[in-house]
């Protein structure tokens, strides 16, 4: 690989020859010089598309816009750019115009599960709060492609206030996940205001921020930003590395700033065909992340959003990757592999099977090496009957400290106190016949 500093200077020269590489580290300069058209892209990278290809790309651009920071562009290796993982994630492909029959505009029903604009309330105790709809780089695999560049969905201050009100009025919300767009596209002052408002709500225990800035514009992680975040602890940050090539000296410096500020860091990777659908690439990536104090959190199966057909792998590929990770490397370097259920079911973990069989007092398990083993269950385990009357229980949960809400789903079926025997879909013929009677 040629010297990275050398390539940076080349690209800076092509942008504005009188400017020096110091400006490279200025995030506002990077944003001002974001690449939004094919000509600039060709010029900066020193490549050329032929006429036919260009027409196809332009058609794609009409539907899904392009934006790449000079920093992220500089990570593309021009020699074999078509197979380059940075190029594939950032530059439009005509394949985006292919819409498969099962594709959806909003596969996760985020707009459906939205009690007020900007809030998706899907899980009992936490909400997704969209506070920005812009990003410094438009990921080609974005699950919210429908909103990219859509000026009508920019959350204005009154929207954000309504979202904050919703959270304040719903005491079960203990975890607020700020997302977008990229929340770090907002100014330090504005973020400080949002975080202050959220922090003033007593039941908000943790605030999480999802941002790809450490990957696509690491210079956004300034000392000033980190000072703002630190004031509102506990703040967790989740970022989005997909390939080892994205872990550069600059991104490492950004991660270090965040980690040194006491912010627990997580990473969400999307499994992408042609980019990272290889267990060796992902294992390398996860090792690099933990070296930089980032915990691999989720590995996502690619969503069913429109324009992502060419990025999707089989689910088997994901399970194969998990098989190569679990047991083979540090537990904390292994993310959970999840499929975000179409229709708004939320994230569903998927794993190889480790539980092979079962009797009344034994379970049979296999490990990563193929060793088959048995675990003898205790002969006399006295389960604790739970009627949720903690005062009469010998276990010491002090419920005055732990607010509790309804139990739902399979957990409810398992519980002692709820008499429900089954979860039944509403729209079966059998249920309809009952309604008639
Ligand atoms: C992913 C997600 C969350 C957070 O889920 P965790 O599993 O707690 O990380 C919350 N709300 C929505 C709508 C989500 O998609």
Short mmCIF file of C-alpha atoms and ligand atoms in Angstrom, two decimals:
data_model
loop_
_atom_site.label_atom_id
_atom_site.label_comp_id
_atom_site.label_asym_id
_atom_site.label_seq_id
_atom_site.Cartn_x
_atom_site.Cartn_y
_atom_site.Cartn_z
CA UNK A 1 0.00 0.00 0.00
CA UNK A 2 1.43 3.39 -0.95
CA UNK A 3 1.93 5.95 1.79
CA UNK A 4 -1.42 7.17 3.02
CA UNK A 5 -0.12 10.67 3.81
CA UNK A 6 1.08 10.84 0.20
CA UNK A 7 -2.36 10.03 -1.17
CA UNK A 8 -3.99 12.55 1.18
CA UNK A 9 -1.77 15.33 -0.14
CA UNK A 10 -2.53 14.35 -3.73
CA UNK A 11 -6.26 14.61 -3.08
CA UNK A 12 -5.91 17.91 -1.23
CA UNK A 13 -3.94 19.28 -4.18
CA UNK A 14 -6.71 18.27 -6.54
CA UNK A 15 -9.29 20.06 -4.42
CA UNK A 16 -7.64 23.45 -3.90
CA UNK A 17 -3.96 23.50 -4.58
CA UNK A 18 -3.12 26.35 -2.22
CA UNK A 19 -4.55 24.58 0.81
CA UNK A 20 -2.27 22.48 2.92
CA UNK A 21 -2.80 19.16 4.57
CA UNK A 22 -3.55 20.82 7.93
CA UNK A 23 -7.03 21.65 6.67
CA UNK A 24 -7.50 17.96 5.99
CA UNK A 25 -8.03 17.46 9.71
CA UNK A 26 -10.72 20.12 9.89
CA UNK A 27 -14.09 18.42 9.76
CA UNK A 28 -15.92 21.46 8.45
CA UNK A 29 -13.44 21.70 5.58
CA UNK A 30 -14.08 18.02 4.88
CA UNK A 31 -17.84 18.62 4.78
CA UNK A 32 -17.44 21.67 2.55
CA UNK A 33 -15.51 19.54 0.10
CA UNK A 34 -17.70 16.46 0.23
CA UNK A 35 -17.95 14.84 -3.16
CA UNK A 36 -21.48 14.88 -4.58
CA UNK A 37 -20.99 14.33 -8.31
CA UNK A 38 -19.31 11.92 -10.69
CA UNK A 39 -16.88 14.43 -12.23
CA UNK A 40 -15.35 15.46 -8.92
CA UNK A 41 -15.14 11.83 -7.88
CA UNK A 42 -13.28 10.91 -11.08
CA UNK A 43 -10.94 13.85 -10.74
CA UNK A 44 -10.09 13.26 -7.09
CA UNK A 45 -9.56 9.54 -7.41
CA UNK A 46 -7.96 9.73 -10.86
CA UNK A 47 -10.32 7.22 -12.48
CA UNK A 48 -12.73 7.38 -15.41
CA UNK A 49 -16.05 5.67 -16.14
CA UNK A 50 -17.05 5.02 -19.73
CA UNK A 51 -20.13 6.73 -21.22
CA UNK A 52 -22.51 3.82 -20.75
CA UNK A 53 -21.48 3.24 -17.15
CA UNK A 54 -21.77 6.93 -16.43
CA UNK A 55 -25.35 7.07 -17.68
CA UNK A 56 -26.29 4.18 -15.42
CA UNK A 57 -24.65 5.85 -12.43
CA UNK A 58 -26.47 9.09 -13.16
CA UNK A 59 -29.80 7.28 -13.18
CA UNK A 60 -28.95 5.85 -9.78
CA UNK A 61 -27.99 9.29 -8.50
CA UNK A 62 -31.40 10.65 -9.42
CA UNK A 63 -32.92 8.23 -6.95
CA UNK A 64 -30.24 7.90 -4.28
CA UNK A 65 -27.80 10.84 -3.91
CA UNK A 66 -24.05 10.59 -3.44
CA UNK A 67 -21.92 12.13 -0.73
CA UNK A 68 -18.39 11.11 0.26
CA UNK A 69 -15.97 12.99 2.48
CA UNK A 70 -12.50 13.52 0.96
CA UNK A 71 -11.16 11.55 3.93
CA UNK A 72 -13.26 8.46 3.21
CA UNK A 73 -12.60 8.80 -0.53
CA UNK A 74 -8.85 8.83 0.17
CA UNK A 75 -9.15 5.31 1.60
CA UNK A 76 -10.19 3.93 -1.80
CA UNK A 77 -7.37 2.22 -3.64
CA UNK A 78 -7.72 3.45 -7.22
CA UNK A 79 -5.95 0.47 -8.83
CA UNK A 80 -8.81 -1.96 -8.22
CA UNK A 81 -11.51 0.47 -7.15
CA UNK A 82 -14.46 -1.56 -8.42
CA UNK A 83 -13.76 -4.25 -5.83
CA UNK A 84 -12.72 -1.81 -3.15
CA UNK A 85 -14.77 -2.14 0.06
CA UNK A 86 -14.71 1.64 0.64
CA UNK A 87 -15.81 2.34 -2.93
CA UNK A 88 -18.60 -0.22 -2.74
CA UNK A 89 -19.97 1.31 0.45
CA UNK A 90 -19.87 4.89 -0.78
CA UNK A 91 -20.23 5.05 -4.55
CA UNK A 92 -23.59 4.46 -6.28
CA UNK A 93 -24.05 1.23 -8.17
CA UNK A 94 -26.67 0.80 -10.91
CA UNK A 95 -27.67 -2.32 -8.99
CA UNK A 96 -29.39 0.01 -6.53
CA UNK A 97 -32.16 0.47 -9.08
CA UNK A 98 -33.03 -3.22 -8.98
CA UNK A 99 -36.02 -3.65 -6.74
CA UNK A 100 -36.75 -7.21 -5.69
CA UNK A 101 -40.39 -8.22 -5.13
CA UNK A 102 -39.82 -8.54 -1.41
CA UNK A 103 -38.09 -5.17 -1.01
CA UNK A 104 -39.76 -2.46 1.04
CA UNK A 105 -39.36 1.26 1.53
CA UNK A 106 -39.51 0.97 5.29
CA UNK A 107 -38.88 -2.73 6.03
CA UNK A 108 -38.51 -2.17 9.76
CA UNK A 109 -41.80 -0.23 9.97
CA UNK A 110 -39.96 2.53 11.76
CA UNK A 111 -42.49 5.07 10.57
CA UNK A 112 -45.32 2.79 11.73
CA UNK A 113 -44.09 2.33 15.28
CA UNK A 114 -43.72 6.06 15.64
CA UNK A 115 -45.95 7.73 18.27
CA UNK A 116 -44.53 11.19 17.42
CA UNK A 117 -42.32 12.34 14.55
CA UNK A 118 -38.74 11.25 15.07
CA UNK A 119 -39.43 8.60 17.72
CA UNK A 120 -39.61 4.87 17.06
CA UNK A 121 -40.90 3.13 20.17
CA UNK A 122 -40.64 -0.59 19.54
CA UNK A 123 -39.24 -2.12 22.70
CA UNK A 124 -40.76 -1.65 26.15
CA UNK A 125 -37.98 0.35 27.79
CA UNK A 126 -36.09 2.15 25.05
CA UNK A 127 -36.68 4.40 22.06
CA UNK A 128 -34.92 5.29 18.87
CA UNK A 129 -34.85 9.07 18.49
CA UNK A 130 -34.00 10.51 15.06
CA UNK A 131 -32.50 13.93 15.66
CA UNK A 132 -30.77 14.47 12.33
CA UNK A 133 -31.44 13.24 8.82
CA UNK A 134 -28.09 14.12 7.28
CA UNK A 135 -24.83 12.23 7.19
CA UNK A 136 -21.32 13.16 6.13
CA UNK A 137 -21.22 10.10 3.88
CA UNK A 138 -24.20 8.36 2.34
CA UNK A 139 -23.73 4.63 2.90
CA UNK A 140 -24.97 2.81 -0.17
CA UNK A 141 -26.32 0.09 2.14
CA UNK A 142 -28.33 2.52 4.29
CA UNK A 143 -31.45 0.92 5.71
CA UNK A 144 -33.10 4.37 5.75
CA UNK A 145 -32.31 5.01 2.08
CA UNK A 146 -35.86 6.31 1.69
CA UNK A 147 -34.91 9.36 3.74
CA UNK A 148 -31.43 10.12 2.48
CA UNK A 149 -31.26 13.68 1.19
CA UNK A 150 -34.97 14.18 1.84
CA UNK A 151 -35.25 17.77 2.99
CA UNK A 152 -38.83 17.22 4.14
CA UNK A 153 -37.77 14.94 6.93
CA UNK A 154 -35.12 17.14 8.57
CA UNK A 155 -36.10 17.20 12.24
CA UNK A 156 -36.56 20.82 13.30
CA UNK A 157 -36.27 22.00 16.89
CA UNK A 158 -40.03 21.73 17.51
CA UNK A 159 -39.97 18.07 16.37
CA UNK A 160 -37.08 17.38 18.71
CA UNK A 161 -38.97 19.07 21.54
CA UNK A 162 -42.02 16.88 20.89
CA UNK A 163 -39.77 13.82 21.00
CA UNK A 164 -38.27 14.95 24.30
CA UNK A 165 -41.81 15.50 25.64
CA UNK A 166 -42.81 12.00 24.60
CA UNK A 167 -39.85 10.54 26.48
CA UNK A 168 -40.57 12.71 29.52
CA UNK A 169 -44.19 11.48 29.54
CA UNK A 170 -43.32 7.79 29.23
CA UNK A 171 -41.63 6.69 32.42
CA UNK A 172 -40.82 3.22 31.07
CA UNK A 173 -38.23 4.74 28.69
CA UNK A 174 -34.91 4.29 30.47
CA UNK A 175 -32.65 4.16 27.40
CA UNK A 176 -32.67 6.73 24.60
CA UNK A 177 -30.87 5.92 21.38
CA UNK A 178 -30.03 9.03 19.39
CA UNK A 179 -29.75 8.29 15.72
CA UNK A 180 -30.53 9.81 12.37
CA UNK A 181 -28.92 10.53 10.03
CA UNK A 182 -25.82 11.11 12.04
CA UNK A 183 -26.30 12.97 15.35
CA UNK A 184 -22.71 14.23 15.16
CA UNK A 185 -23.69 16.29 12.10
CA UNK A 186 -25.36 18.62 14.63
CA UNK A 187 -23.33 21.38 16.25
CA UNK A 188 -21.79 20.83 19.68
CA UNK A 189 -24.12 23.46 21.15
CA UNK A 190 -27.28 21.88 19.76
CA UNK A 191 -26.22 18.41 20.92
CA UNK A 192 -25.42 19.84 24.32
CA UNK A 193 -28.96 21.25 24.47
CA UNK A 194 -30.60 17.93 23.51
CA UNK A 195 -28.45 15.98 25.97
CA UNK A 196 -29.19 18.48 28.74
CA UNK A 197 -32.93 18.18 28.11
CA UNK A 198 -32.80 14.37 28.12
CA UNK A 199 -30.64 14.31 31.23
CA UNK A 200 -33.19 16.41 33.07
CA UNK A 201 -35.70 13.54 32.71
CA UNK A 202 -35.28 11.45 35.87
CA UNK A 203 -36.21 8.08 34.34
CA UNK A 204 -33.69 8.33 31.46
CA UNK A 205 -30.85 6.16 32.72
CA UNK A 206 -28.62 5.93 29.67
CA UNK A 207 -28.25 7.81 26.41
CA UNK A 208 -26.73 6.15 23.39
CA UNK A 209 -25.53 7.83 20.22
CA UNK A 210 -25.20 5.99 16.92
CA UNK A 211 -22.68 7.67 14.61
CA UNK A 212 -20.50 6.67 11.70
CA UNK A 213 -18.21 9.69 12.13
CA UNK A 214 -15.28 7.69 13.58
CA UNK A 215 -15.29 5.77 10.27
CA UNK A 216 -16.14 8.33 7.61
CA UNK A 217 -15.06 11.62 9.18
CA UNK A 218 -12.99 10.92 12.30
CA UNK A 219 -11.94 14.58 12.59
CA UNK A 220 -15.48 15.35 13.78
CA UNK A 221 -14.49 13.78 17.10
CA UNK A 222 -12.96 16.99 18.40
CA UNK A 223 -11.92 17.75 21.96
CA UNK A 224 -14.87 20.16 22.10
CA UNK A 225 -17.36 17.44 21.14
CA UNK A 226 -15.89 15.04 23.66
CA UNK A 227 -16.14 17.70 26.39
CA UNK A 228 -19.86 18.08 25.64
CA UNK A 229 -20.50 14.32 25.72
CA UNK A 230 -18.58 13.88 28.97
CA UNK A 231 -20.89 16.30 30.77
CA UNK A 232 -23.86 14.00 30.26
CA UNK A 233 -22.61 10.60 31.32
CA UNK A 234 -23.55 7.76 31.09
CA UNK A 235 -23.26 8.22 27.31
CA UNK A 236 -22.59 5.19 25.13
CA UNK A 237 -21.52 5.50 21.52
CA UNK A 238 -22.10 2.90 18.82
CA UNK A 239 -20.27 3.26 15.55
CA UNK A 240 -20.26 1.40 12.25
CA UNK A 241 -17.03 -0.15 10.93
CA UNK A 242 -17.52 -2.76 8.20
CA UNK A 243 -14.00 -3.52 7.01
CA UNK A 244 -10.47 -3.56 8.47
CA UNK A 245 -9.39 -1.00 5.85
CA UNK A 246 -11.53 1.56 7.66
CA UNK A 247 -9.44 1.31 10.80
CA UNK A 248 -6.85 4.03 10.10
CA UNK A 249 -4.57 6.14 12.29
CA UNK A 250 -7.19 8.91 12.15
CA UNK A 251 -10.09 6.67 13.13
CA UNK A 252 -8.01 5.15 15.93
CA UNK A 253 -7.30 8.65 17.26
CA UNK A 254 -11.04 9.41 17.24
CA UNK A 255 -11.86 6.19 19.09
CA UNK A 256 -9.15 6.90 21.62
CA UNK A 257 -10.62 10.32 22.40
CA UNK A 258 -14.04 8.82 23.00
CA UNK A 259 -12.75 5.90 25.06
CA UNK A 260 -10.48 8.17 27.13
CA UNK A 261 -13.57 10.25 27.94
CA UNK A 262 -15.05 7.16 29.59
CA UNK A 263 -17.53 6.45 26.82
CA UNK A 264 -18.17 2.74 26.28
CA UNK A 265 -17.84 2.08 22.56
CA UNK A 266 -19.73 -0.48 20.50
CA UNK A 267 -19.77 -1.31 16.82
CA UNK A 268 -22.52 -2.40 14.47
CA UNK A 269 -21.37 -4.13 11.30
CA UNK A 270 -23.62 -4.90 8.35
CA UNK A 271 -22.88 -8.12 6.52
CA UNK A 272 -22.41 -7.00 2.90
CA UNK A 273 -21.86 -9.18 -0.16
CA UNK A 274 -18.61 -8.32 -1.87
CA UNK A 275 -17.48 -6.13 1.02
CA UNK A 276 -17.07 -8.23 4.14
CA UNK A 277 -18.83 -11.59 3.65
CA UNK A 278 -15.72 -13.46 4.76
CA UNK A 279 -14.99 -14.70 8.25
CA UNK A 280 -11.31 -13.83 7.92
CA UNK A 281 -12.10 -10.21 7.09
CA UNK A 282 -14.61 -9.90 9.90
CA UNK A 283 -12.43 -11.63 12.48
CA UNK A 284 -9.60 -9.26 11.57
CA UNK A 285 -11.99 -6.31 11.88
CA UNK A 286 -13.31 -7.41 15.27
CA UNK A 287 -9.76 -7.91 16.55
CA UNK A 288 -8.82 -4.42 15.42
CA UNK A 289 -11.91 -3.02 17.11
CA UNK A 290 -11.21 -4.57 20.51
CA UNK A 291 -7.62 -3.35 20.28
CA UNK A 292 -9.14 0.11 20.06
CA UNK A 293 -11.53 -0.50 22.98
CA UNK A 294 -14.58 -0.98 20.77
CA UNK A 295 -16.83 -3.93 21.55
CA UNK A 296 -18.36 -5.58 18.46
CA UNK A 297 -22.05 -5.32 19.33
CA UNK A 298 -24.18 -6.43 16.39
CA UNK A 299 -23.54 -8.09 13.05
CA UNK A 300 -26.62 -7.30 10.96
CA UNK A 301 -28.14 -9.34 8.21
CA UNK A 302 -28.71 -6.78 5.42
CA UNK A 303 -32.24 -5.35 5.59
CA UNK A 304 -34.91 -5.65 2.90
CA UNK A 305 -34.79 -1.94 2.05
CA UNK A 306 -35.12 -1.02 -1.61
CA UNK A 307 -31.88 -0.77 -3.50
CA UNK A 308 -29.92 -3.20 -1.35
CA UNK A 309 -30.44 -6.45 -3.31
CA UNK A 310 -26.84 -6.60 -4.49
CA UNK A 311 -25.54 -6.33 -0.93
CA UNK A 312 -27.56 -9.18 0.56
CA UNK A 313 -26.02 -12.50 1.53
CA UNK A 314 -27.79 -15.68 2.52
CA UNK A 315 -28.46 -16.05 6.25
CA UNK A 316 -26.31 -19.17 6.08
CA UNK A 317 -23.28 -16.98 5.33
CA UNK A 318 -23.86 -15.12 8.58
CA UNK A 319 -24.24 -18.32 10.59
CA UNK A 320 -21.08 -19.68 9.00
CA UNK A 321 -19.23 -16.54 10.09
CA UNK A 322 -20.55 -16.90 13.64
CA UNK A 323 -19.39 -20.52 13.63
CA UNK A 324 -15.90 -19.29 12.81
CA UNK A 325 -15.94 -16.77 15.63
CA UNK A 326 -17.64 -18.33 18.65
CA UNK A 327 -15.05 -20.24 20.64
CA UNK A 328 -12.34 -19.42 18.13
CA UNK A 329 -11.72 -15.95 19.52
CA UNK A 330 -12.33 -13.79 22.62
CA UNK A 331 -15.97 -13.72 23.64
CA UNK A 332 -15.97 -9.93 23.65
CA UNK A 333 -14.74 -9.88 20.03
CA UNK A 334 -17.87 -11.73 18.91
CA UNK A 335 -20.97 -9.65 18.11
CA UNK A 336 -24.53 -10.95 18.12
CA UNK A 337 -25.71 -11.79 14.63
CA UNK A 338 -29.22 -10.38 14.20
CA UNK A 339 -31.93 -10.10 11.62
CA UNK A 340 -34.05 -7.00 12.05
CA UNK A 341 -37.48 -8.49 11.47
CA UNK A 342 -39.40 -7.06 8.52
CA UNK A 343 -42.62 -5.48 9.69
CA UNK A 344 -41.17 -4.11 12.88
CA UNK A 345 -40.53 -7.24 14.93
CA UNK A 346 -37.19 -5.91 16.09
CA UNK A 347 -33.83 -7.61 16.16
CA UNK A 348 -33.84 -11.39 16.27
CA UNK A 349 -30.58 -13.12 17.19
CA UNK A 350 -29.51 -16.01 14.98
CA UNK A 351 -26.85 -18.52 15.95
CA UNK A 352 -25.45 -21.91 15.13
CA UNK A 353 -27.07 -24.58 17.34
CA UNK A 354 -25.12 -25.62 20.40
CA UNK A 355 -27.91 -27.44 22.27
CA UNK A 356 -28.16 -30.82 20.57
CA UNK A 357 -30.50 -32.83 22.74
CA UNK A 358 -32.21 -32.96 26.09
CA UNK A 359 -33.69 -35.40 28.59
CA UNK A 360 -35.43 -34.88 31.94
CA UNK A 361 -32.12 -34.35 33.72
CA UNK A 362 -29.44 -33.87 31.08
CA UNK A 363 -28.63 -31.59 28.23
CA UNK A 364 -26.35 -32.56 25.37
CA UNK A 365 -24.21 -29.78 23.96
CA UNK A 366 -21.53 -29.45 21.35
CA UNK A 367 -18.64 -27.00 21.41
CA UNK A 368 -16.84 -25.14 18.62
CA UNK A 369 -14.42 -28.08 18.10
CA UNK A 370 -17.21 -30.59 17.65
CA UNK A 371 -16.80 -32.12 21.10
CA UNK A 372 -20.18 -33.46 22.21
CA UNK A 373 -20.70 -33.23 25.89
CA UNK A 374 -23.42 -33.71 28.49
CA UNK A 375 -24.40 -31.46 31.32
CA UNK A 376 -26.19 -33.12 34.21
CA UNK A 377 -28.92 -30.92 35.65
CA UNK A 378 -29.42 -30.82 39.44
CA UNK A 379 -31.69 -33.52 40.90
CA UNK A 380 -33.21 -31.13 43.35
CA UNK A 381 -33.62 -27.65 42.01
CA UNK A 382 -36.49 -25.95 43.72
CA UNK A 383 -37.73 -23.29 41.36
CA UNK A 384 -38.94 -20.12 42.95
CA UNK A 385 -42.58 -19.50 42.26
CA UNK A 386 -42.96 -15.92 41.11
CA UNK A 387 -46.26 -14.16 41.62
CA UNK A 388 -44.44 -10.85 41.54
CA UNK A 389 -45.03 -10.37 45.26
CA UNK A 390 -41.47 -9.58 46.11
CA UNK A 391 -42.18 -8.77 49.77
CA UNK A 392 -43.01 -12.42 50.44
CA UNK A 393 -40.06 -13.79 48.47
CA UNK A 394 -36.75 -14.85 49.99
CA UNK A 395 -34.81 -13.34 47.07
CA UNK A 396 -33.86 -9.78 47.77
CA UNK A 397 -35.07 -7.66 44.93
CA UNK A 398 -36.14 -4.37 46.38
CA UNK A 399 -38.88 -3.35 44.04
CA UNK A 400 -39.20 0.20 45.29
CA UNK A 401 -35.97 0.73 43.39
CA UNK A 402 -36.90 -1.29 40.34
CA UNK A 403 -39.90 0.03 38.48
CA UNK A 404 -41.66 -2.83 36.73
CA UNK A 405 -43.87 -3.14 33.75
CA UNK A 406 -46.00 -5.78 32.10
CA UNK A 407 -44.20 -8.86 30.92
CA UNK A 408 -44.65 -9.56 27.23
CA UNK A 409 -44.24 -12.23 24.62
CA UNK A 410 -42.59 -15.58 25.28
CA UNK A 411 -41.44 -14.26 28.65
CA UNK A 412 -45.10 -13.93 29.61
CA UNK A 413 -45.85 -17.51 28.56
CA UNK A 414 -42.98 -18.68 30.74
CA UNK A 415 -44.09 -16.72 33.78
CA UNK A 416 -45.85 -18.25 36.79
CA UNK A 417 -48.30 -15.48 37.45
CA UNK A 418 -49.82 -15.07 34.00
CA UNK A 419 -52.42 -17.68 33.07
CA UNK A 420 -52.11 -17.23 29.30
CA UNK A 421 -51.25 -20.51 27.59
CA UNK A 422 -50.43 -19.38 24.10
CA UNK A 423 -49.79 -16.52 21.76
CA UNK A 424 -52.24 -16.77 18.90
CA UNK A 425 -52.14 -14.83 15.63
CA UNK A 426 -55.32 -12.78 15.31
CA UNK A 427 -56.05 -13.49 11.69
CA UNK A 428 -56.33 -17.27 11.54
CA UNK A 429 -59.50 -18.84 10.15
CA UNK A 430 -59.94 -20.57 13.48
CA UNK A 431 -60.01 -17.26 15.37
CA UNK A 432 -62.35 -15.72 12.85
CA UNK A 433 -64.81 -18.62 13.33
CA UNK A 434 -64.70 -17.99 17.07
CA UNK A 435 -65.56 -14.34 16.54
CA UNK A 436 -68.62 -15.28 14.50
CA UNK A 437 -70.04 -17.49 17.24
C1 LIG B 1 -32.05 -1.41 17.46
C2 LIG B 1 -33.14 -0.66 18.04
C3 LIG B 1 -33.13 -0.33 19.39
C4 LIG B 1 -32.03 -0.73 20.32
O1 LIG B 1 -31.96 -2.12 20.43
P1 LIG B 1 -30.88 -2.80 21.36
O2 LIG B 1 -31.02 -4.25 21.06
O3 LIG B 1 -31.21 -2.44 22.75
O4 LIG B 1 -29.54 -2.24 20.95
C5 LIG B 1 -34.21 0.38 19.88
N1 LIG B 1 -35.24 0.74 19.09
C6 LIG B 1 -35.27 0.42 17.79
C7 LIG B 1 -36.44 0.83 16.97
C8 LIG B 1 -34.22 -0.28 17.21
O5 LIG B 1 -34.25 -0.57 15.91
#
